[in-house]
Short mmCIF file of C-alpha atoms and ligand atoms in Angstrom, two decimals:
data_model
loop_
_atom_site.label_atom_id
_atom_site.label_comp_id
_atom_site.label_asym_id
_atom_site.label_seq_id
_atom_site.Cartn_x
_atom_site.Cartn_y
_atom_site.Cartn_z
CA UNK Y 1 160.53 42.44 69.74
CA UNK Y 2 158.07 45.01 70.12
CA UNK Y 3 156.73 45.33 73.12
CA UNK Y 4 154.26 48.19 75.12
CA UNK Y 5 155.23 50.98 77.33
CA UNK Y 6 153.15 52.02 80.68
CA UNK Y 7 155.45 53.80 82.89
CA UNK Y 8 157.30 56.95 82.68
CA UNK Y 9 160.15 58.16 84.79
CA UNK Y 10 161.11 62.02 84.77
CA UNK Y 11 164.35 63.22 86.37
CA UNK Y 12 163.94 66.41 88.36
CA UNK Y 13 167.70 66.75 89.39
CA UNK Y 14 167.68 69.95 91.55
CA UNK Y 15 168.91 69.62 95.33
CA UNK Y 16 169.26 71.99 97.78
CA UNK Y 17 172.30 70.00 99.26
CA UNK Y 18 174.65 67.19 98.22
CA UNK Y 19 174.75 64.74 100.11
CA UNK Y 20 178.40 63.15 100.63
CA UNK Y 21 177.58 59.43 98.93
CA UNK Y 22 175.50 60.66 96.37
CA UNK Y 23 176.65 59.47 92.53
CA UNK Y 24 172.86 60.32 91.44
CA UNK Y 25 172.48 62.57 88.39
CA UNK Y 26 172.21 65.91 90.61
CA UNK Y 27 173.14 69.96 90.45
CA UNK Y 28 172.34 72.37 92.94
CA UNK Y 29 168.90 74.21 92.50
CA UNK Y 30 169.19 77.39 91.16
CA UNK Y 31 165.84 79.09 90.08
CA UNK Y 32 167.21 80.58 87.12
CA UNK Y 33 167.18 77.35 85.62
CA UNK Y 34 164.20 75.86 86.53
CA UNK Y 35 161.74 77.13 83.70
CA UNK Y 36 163.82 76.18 81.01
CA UNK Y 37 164.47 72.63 82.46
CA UNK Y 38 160.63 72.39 82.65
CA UNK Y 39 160.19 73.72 79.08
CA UNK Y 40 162.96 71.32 77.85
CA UNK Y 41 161.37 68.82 79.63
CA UNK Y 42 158.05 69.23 78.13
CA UNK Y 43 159.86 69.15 74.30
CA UNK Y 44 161.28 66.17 75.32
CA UNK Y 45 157.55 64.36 76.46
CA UNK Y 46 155.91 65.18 73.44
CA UNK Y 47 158.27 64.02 71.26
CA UNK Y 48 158.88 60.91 73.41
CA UNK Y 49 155.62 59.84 74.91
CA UNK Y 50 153.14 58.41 71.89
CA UNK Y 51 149.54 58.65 74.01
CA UNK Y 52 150.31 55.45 75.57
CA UNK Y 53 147.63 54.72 78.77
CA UNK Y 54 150.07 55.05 81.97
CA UNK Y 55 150.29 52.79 84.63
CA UNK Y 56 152.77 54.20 86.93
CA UNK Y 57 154.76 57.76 86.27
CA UNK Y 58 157.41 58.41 88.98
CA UNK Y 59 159.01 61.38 89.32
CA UNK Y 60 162.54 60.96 90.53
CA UNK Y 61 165.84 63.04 91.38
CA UNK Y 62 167.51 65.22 92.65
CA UNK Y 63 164.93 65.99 94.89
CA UNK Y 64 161.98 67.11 93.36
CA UNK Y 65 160.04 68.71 96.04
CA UNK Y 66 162.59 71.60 96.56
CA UNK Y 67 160.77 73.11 93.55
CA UNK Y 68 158.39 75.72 94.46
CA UNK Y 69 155.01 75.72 94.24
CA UNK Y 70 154.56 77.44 91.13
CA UNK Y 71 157.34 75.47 89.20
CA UNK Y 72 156.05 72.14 90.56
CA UNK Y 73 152.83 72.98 88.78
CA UNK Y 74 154.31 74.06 85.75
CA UNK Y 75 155.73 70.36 85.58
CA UNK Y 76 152.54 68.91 86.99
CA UNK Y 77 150.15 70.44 84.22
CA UNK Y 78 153.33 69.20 81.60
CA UNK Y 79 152.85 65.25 83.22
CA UNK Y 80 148.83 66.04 82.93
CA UNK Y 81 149.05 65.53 79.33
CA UNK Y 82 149.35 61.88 79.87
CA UNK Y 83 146.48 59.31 79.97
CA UNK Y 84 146.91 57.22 83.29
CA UNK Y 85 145.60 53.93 83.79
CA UNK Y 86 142.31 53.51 86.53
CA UNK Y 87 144.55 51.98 88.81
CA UNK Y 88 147.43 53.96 88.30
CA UNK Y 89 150.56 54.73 90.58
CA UNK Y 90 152.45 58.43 90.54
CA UNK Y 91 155.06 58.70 92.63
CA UNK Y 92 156.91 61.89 93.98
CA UNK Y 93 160.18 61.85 95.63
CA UNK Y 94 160.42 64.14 98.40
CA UNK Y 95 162.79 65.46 101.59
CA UNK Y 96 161.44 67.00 104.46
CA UNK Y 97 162.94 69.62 104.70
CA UNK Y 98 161.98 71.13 101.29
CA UNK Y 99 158.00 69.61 101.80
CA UNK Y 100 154.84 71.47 103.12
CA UNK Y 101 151.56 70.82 103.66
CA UNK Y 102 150.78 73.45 100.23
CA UNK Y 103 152.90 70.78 97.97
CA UNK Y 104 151.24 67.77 99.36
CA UNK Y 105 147.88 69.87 98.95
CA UNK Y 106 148.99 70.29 95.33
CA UNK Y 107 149.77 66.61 95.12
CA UNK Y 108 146.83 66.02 95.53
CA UNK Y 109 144.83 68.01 93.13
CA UNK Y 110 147.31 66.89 90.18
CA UNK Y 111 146.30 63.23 91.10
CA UNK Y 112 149.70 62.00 92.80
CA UNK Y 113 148.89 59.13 95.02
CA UNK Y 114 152.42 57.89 96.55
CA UNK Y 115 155.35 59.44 98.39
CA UNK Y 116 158.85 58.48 98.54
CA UNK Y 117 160.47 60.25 101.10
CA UNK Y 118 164.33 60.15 101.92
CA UNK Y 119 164.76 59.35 105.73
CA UNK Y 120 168.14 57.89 105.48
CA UNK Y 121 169.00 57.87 109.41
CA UNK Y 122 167.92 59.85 112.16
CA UNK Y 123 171.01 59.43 114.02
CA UNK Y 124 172.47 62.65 113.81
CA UNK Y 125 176.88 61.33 113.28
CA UNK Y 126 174.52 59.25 110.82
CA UNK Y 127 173.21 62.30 109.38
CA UNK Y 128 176.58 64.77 109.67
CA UNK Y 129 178.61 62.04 107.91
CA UNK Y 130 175.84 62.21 104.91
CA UNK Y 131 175.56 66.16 104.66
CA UNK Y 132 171.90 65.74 104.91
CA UNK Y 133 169.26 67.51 107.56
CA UNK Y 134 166.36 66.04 109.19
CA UNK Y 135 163.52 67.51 111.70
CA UNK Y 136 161.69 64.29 113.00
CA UNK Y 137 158.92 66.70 114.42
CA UNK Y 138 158.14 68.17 110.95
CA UNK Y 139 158.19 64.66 109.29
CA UNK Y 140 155.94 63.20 111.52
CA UNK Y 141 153.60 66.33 111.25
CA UNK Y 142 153.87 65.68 106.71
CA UNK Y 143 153.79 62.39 106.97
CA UNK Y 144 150.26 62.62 109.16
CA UNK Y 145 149.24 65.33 106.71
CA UNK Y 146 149.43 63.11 103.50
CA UNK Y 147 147.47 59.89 105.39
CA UNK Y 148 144.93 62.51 106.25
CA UNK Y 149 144.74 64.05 102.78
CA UNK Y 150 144.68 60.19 100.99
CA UNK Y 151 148.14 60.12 100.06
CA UNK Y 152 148.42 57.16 102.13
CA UNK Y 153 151.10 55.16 100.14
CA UNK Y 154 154.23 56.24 101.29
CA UNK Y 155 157.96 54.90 100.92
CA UNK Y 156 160.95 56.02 103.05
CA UNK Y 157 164.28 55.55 102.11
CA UNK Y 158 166.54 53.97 104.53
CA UNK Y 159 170.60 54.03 104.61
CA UNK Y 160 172.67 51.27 107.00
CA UNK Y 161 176.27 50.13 106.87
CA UNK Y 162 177.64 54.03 107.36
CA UNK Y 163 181.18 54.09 108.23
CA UNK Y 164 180.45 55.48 112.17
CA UNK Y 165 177.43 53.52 112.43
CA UNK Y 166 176.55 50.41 114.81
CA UNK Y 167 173.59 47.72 115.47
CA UNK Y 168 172.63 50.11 118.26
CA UNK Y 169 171.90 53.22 115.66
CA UNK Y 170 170.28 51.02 113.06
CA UNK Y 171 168.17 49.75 115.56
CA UNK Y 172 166.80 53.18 116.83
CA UNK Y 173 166.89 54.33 113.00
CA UNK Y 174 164.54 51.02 112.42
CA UNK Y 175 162.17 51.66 115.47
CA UNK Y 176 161.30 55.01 113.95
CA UNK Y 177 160.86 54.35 110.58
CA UNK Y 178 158.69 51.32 111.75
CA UNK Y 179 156.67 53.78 114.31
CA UNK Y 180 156.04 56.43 111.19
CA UNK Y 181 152.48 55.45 109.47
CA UNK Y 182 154.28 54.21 106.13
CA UNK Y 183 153.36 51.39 104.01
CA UNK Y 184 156.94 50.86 102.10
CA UNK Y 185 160.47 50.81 103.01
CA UNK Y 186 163.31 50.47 101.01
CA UNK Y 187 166.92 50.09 102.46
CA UNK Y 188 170.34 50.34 101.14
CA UNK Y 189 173.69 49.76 102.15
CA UNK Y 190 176.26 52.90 101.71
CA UNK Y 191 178.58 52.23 98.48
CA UNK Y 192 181.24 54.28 98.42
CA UNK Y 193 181.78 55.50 94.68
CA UNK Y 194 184.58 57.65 92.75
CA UNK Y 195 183.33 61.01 92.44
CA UNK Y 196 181.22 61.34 95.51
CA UNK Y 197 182.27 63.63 98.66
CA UNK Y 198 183.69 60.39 100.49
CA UNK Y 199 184.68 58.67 97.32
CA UNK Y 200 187.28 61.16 97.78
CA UNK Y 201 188.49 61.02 101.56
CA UNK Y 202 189.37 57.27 101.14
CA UNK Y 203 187.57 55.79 103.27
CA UNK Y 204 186.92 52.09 103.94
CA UNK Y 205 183.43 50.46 103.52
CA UNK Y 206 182.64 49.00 106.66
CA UNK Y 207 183.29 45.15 107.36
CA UNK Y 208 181.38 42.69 105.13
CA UNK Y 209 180.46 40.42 108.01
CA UNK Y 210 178.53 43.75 109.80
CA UNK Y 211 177.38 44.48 106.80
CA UNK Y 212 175.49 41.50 106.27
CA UNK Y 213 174.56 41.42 110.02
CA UNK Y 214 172.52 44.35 109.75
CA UNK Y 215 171.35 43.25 106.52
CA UNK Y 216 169.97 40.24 107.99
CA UNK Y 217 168.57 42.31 111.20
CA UNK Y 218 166.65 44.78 108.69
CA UNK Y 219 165.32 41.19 106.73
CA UNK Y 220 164.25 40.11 110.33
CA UNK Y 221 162.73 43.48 111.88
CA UNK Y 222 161.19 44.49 109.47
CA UNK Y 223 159.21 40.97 109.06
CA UNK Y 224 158.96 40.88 112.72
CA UNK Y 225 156.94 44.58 112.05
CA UNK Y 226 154.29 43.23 109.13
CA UNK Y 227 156.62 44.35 106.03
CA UNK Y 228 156.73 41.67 103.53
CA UNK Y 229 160.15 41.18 101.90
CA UNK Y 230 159.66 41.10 98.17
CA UNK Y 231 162.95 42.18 96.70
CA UNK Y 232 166.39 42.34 98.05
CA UNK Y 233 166.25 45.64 99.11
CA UNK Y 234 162.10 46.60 99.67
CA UNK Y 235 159.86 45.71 102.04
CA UNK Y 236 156.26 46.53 101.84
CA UNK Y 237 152.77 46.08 103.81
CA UNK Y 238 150.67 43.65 102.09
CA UNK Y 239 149.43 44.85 98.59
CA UNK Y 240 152.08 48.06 98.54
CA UNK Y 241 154.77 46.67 96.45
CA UNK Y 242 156.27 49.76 94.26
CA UNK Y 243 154.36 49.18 90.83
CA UNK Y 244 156.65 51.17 89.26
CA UNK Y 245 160.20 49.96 90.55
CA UNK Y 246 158.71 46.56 89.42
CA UNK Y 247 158.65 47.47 86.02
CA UNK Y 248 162.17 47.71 86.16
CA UNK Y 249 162.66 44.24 87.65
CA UNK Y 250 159.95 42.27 85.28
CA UNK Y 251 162.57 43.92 82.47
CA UNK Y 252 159.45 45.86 81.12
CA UNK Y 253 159.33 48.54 78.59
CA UNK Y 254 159.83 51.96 80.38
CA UNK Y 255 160.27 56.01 78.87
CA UNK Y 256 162.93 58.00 80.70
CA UNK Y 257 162.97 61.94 80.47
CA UNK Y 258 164.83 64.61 81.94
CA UNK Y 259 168.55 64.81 82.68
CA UNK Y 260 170.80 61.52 83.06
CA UNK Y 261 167.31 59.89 83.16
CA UNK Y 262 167.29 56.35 80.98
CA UNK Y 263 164.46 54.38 79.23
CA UNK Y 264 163.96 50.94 78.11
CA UNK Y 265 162.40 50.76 75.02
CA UNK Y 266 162.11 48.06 72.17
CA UNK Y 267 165.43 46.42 73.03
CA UNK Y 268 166.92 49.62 73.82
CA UNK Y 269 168.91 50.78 76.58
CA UNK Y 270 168.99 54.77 76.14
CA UNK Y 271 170.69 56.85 78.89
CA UNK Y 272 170.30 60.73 78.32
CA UNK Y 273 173.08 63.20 78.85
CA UNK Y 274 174.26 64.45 82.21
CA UNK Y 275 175.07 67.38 80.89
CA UNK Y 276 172.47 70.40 81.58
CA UNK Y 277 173.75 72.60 78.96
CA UNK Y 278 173.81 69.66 76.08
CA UNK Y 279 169.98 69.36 78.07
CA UNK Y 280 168.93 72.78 77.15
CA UNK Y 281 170.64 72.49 73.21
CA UNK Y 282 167.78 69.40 73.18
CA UNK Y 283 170.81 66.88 72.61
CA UNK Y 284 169.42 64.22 74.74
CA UNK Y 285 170.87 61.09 74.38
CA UNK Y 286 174.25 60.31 75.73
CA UNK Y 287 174.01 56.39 75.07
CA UNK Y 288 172.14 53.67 73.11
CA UNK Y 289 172.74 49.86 73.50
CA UNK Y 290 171.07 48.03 71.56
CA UNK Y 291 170.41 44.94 73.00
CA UNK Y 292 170.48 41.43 71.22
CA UNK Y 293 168.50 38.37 72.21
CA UNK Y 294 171.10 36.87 74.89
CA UNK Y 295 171.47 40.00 76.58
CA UNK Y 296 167.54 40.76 76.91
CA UNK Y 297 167.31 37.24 78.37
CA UNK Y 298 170.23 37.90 80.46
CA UNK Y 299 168.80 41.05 81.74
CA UNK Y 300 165.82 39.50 81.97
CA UNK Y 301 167.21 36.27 84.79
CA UNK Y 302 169.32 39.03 86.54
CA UNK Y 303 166.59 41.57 87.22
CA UNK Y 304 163.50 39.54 87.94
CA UNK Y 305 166.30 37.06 90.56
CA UNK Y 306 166.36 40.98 92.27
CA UNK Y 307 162.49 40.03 93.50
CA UNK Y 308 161.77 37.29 96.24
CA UNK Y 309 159.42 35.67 94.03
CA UNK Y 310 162.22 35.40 90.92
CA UNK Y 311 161.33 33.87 87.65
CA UNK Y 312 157.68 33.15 86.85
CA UNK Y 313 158.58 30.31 84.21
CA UNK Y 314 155.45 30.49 82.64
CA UNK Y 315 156.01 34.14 81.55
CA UNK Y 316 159.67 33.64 80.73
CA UNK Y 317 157.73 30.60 78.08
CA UNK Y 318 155.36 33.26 76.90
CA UNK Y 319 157.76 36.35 76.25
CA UNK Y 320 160.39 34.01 74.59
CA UNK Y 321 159.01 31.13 73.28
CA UNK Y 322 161.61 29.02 75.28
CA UNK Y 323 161.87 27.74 78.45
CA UNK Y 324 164.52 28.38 80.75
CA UNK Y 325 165.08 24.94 81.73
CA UNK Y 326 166.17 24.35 77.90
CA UNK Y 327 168.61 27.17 77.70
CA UNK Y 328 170.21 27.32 81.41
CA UNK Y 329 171.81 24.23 83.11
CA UNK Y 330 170.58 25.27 86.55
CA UNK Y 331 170.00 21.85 88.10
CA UNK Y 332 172.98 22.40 90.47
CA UNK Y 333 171.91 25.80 91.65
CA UNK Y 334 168.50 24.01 92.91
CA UNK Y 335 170.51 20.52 94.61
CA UNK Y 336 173.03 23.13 96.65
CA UNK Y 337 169.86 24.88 97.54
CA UNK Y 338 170.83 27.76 96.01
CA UNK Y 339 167.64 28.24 94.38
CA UNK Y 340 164.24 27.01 94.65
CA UNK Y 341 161.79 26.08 91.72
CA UNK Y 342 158.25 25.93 93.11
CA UNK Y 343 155.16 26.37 92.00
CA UNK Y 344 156.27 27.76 88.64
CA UNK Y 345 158.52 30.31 90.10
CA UNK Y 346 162.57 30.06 90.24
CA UNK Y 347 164.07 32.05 93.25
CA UNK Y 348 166.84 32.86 95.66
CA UNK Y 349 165.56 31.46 99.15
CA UNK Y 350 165.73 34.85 101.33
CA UNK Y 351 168.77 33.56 103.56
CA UNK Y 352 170.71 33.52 100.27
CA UNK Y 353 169.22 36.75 98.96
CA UNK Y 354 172.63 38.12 100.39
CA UNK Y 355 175.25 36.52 97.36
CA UNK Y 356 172.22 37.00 94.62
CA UNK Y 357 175.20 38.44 92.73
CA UNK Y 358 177.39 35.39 92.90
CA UNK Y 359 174.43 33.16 91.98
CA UNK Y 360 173.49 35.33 88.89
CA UNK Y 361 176.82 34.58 87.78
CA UNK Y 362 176.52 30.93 88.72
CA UNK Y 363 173.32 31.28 86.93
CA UNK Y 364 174.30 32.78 83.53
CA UNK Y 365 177.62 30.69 83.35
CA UNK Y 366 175.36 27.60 82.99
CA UNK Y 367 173.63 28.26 79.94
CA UNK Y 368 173.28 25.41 77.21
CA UNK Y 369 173.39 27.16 73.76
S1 LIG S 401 169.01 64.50 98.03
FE1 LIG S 401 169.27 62.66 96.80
S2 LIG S 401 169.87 63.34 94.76
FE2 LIG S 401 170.13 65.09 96.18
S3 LIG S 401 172.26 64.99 96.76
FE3 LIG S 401 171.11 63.85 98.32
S4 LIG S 401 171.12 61.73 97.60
FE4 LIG S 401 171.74 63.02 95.89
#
């Protein structure tokens, strides 16, 4: 199955510091590396990218913005070789403490029109337990400086479920990411992997059942403060939904370049090496998976079941030439209320958005064929 590509992700995977929990592709930014990752980079585009129109790029990390300014032009002149869609979406990912008012100026004149800035917590045990920084003052001041410049769609990144944390910190961490002039919000609860800083101090995730009590208080705040829930994890004002995050969740046809960054392309899962020296000898690729037809359409049922609005049946008819109702046995899912099929859409009702893993499995254990 052939199918077209309009989004790009590129992995910019320089930090200035590590933050304890963090199992992201990341090394520490050193500037001697920088050009060469760029120029590496830009081998990697051109022999990637075929001159497809773009309708989202998103530049991801790492944390891009702790490039300077001169080395996040170099990469924003490489990205300007694309064609972008009219109504296109390029996101940055930025911290605080590495932005100015010059990089959002420069932004701006390479065409980026969305933010995504990690917040995490403003509680500072929050913020000591993560190794991470953050001056409220100077994020408030950025965050005014992009609306005023027109870089007015902006995400922050929220973290809940921290081992020293309570209702009473989320709350104040939730009052001030609600007061900030933002228009998307995504949340996530603290995993605990092998390899991180507190993967290796044993620690204990906190208590399921407080876990998903301040799941359900984010669900209701942020409701209760005009965000509209559309996928487990995101909220967004009406019309801001992350165009290119979606692409992942429709199971749509992405490119992936830079280091440890993966693409989706033609029934092919391709994850590129981790390794910055195997980067730099152009050996890219770490891992293909080629995907047959069961596991696209099982990909396909787990990641779109991520959004609030699920399945659109009628799609899943036109990309497959089957419908789902032939090939799953989901008829007790819907009578335990488990899910809902209306108005051509199968979902997870919100209050059981919670166990969407246990009814994916539910889900994929009642197929027919
Ligand atoms: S800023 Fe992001 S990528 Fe960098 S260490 Fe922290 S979590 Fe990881």
């Amino acid at each position: 199955m052939k199918n077209s590509i309009s989004s790009l992700y590129v992995h910019i995977p320089f930090c200035n510091k590590i933050c304890s929990y963090c199992d992201f592709c990341k090394i520490y930014y050193d500037k001697k590396y920088i050009d060469k990752y760029l120029d590496t980079l830009e081998f990697e585009l051109k022999n990637k990218y075929k001159s497809e129109i773009l309708n989202t790029i998103y530049i991801g990390g790492g944390t891009p913005s702790t490039l300077s300014i001169n080395e996040l032009e170099k990469l924003f002149i490489i990205l300007s070789k694309c064609k972008l869609n009219k109504n296109y979406e390029y996101t940055i990912e930025v911290n605080a403490d590495s932005l100015s008012y010059e990089k959002l100026d420069l932004f701006k004149k390479y065409k980026i029109n969305r933010i995504s800035i990690g917040i995490e917590s403003i509680n500072k045990d929050n913020l000591l337990f993560m190794n991470r920084e953050l001056d409220k003052e100077k994020l408030i001041k950025l965050i005014n400086y992009s609306n005023k410049i027109g870089i007015s769609n902006i995400n922050a990144d929220l973290i809940y479920a921290l081992i020293c944390e309570n209702m009473d910190i989320l709350k104040k961490d939730l009052e001030f990411i609600c007061s900030l002039n933002i228009k998307h919000i995504s949340t996530y609860s603290l995993e605990i992997n092998k390899n991180t800083i507190i993967g290796n101090m044993n620690l204990k995730p906190i208590d399921e059942d407080i876990d998903y009590d301040m799941y359900k208080y984010i669900c209701d705040y942020l409701k209760n403060n005009g965000f509209i829930h559309y996928e487990i994890s995101n909220f967004c004002k009406f019309g801001y939904e992350s165009c290119h995050n979606l692409v992942y969740w429709n199971n749509e046809n992405y490119y992936g370049i830079g280091l440890g960054a993966s693409s989706y392309i033609n029934n092919k899962r391709i994850d590129n090496t981790r390794s910055l020296n195997k980067y730099f000898n152009l050996e890219f690729v770490k891992n293909v998976e080629i995907l047959d037809k069961n596991s696209i359409i099982m990909y396909e049922i787990m990641l779109n079941l991520r959004k609030c609005c699920g399945i659109s049946l009628d799609k899943f008819y036109k990309k497959y030439n089957k419908q789902l109702y032939d090939m799953y046995d989901y008829s007790d899912l819907v009578n335990r209320n488990l899910l809902i099929e209306e108005k051509g859409n199968l979902y997870i009702p919100e209050d059981k958005l919670y166990i969407q893993n246990n009814i994916i499995l539910m889900f994929l254990n009642a197929i027919k064929e």
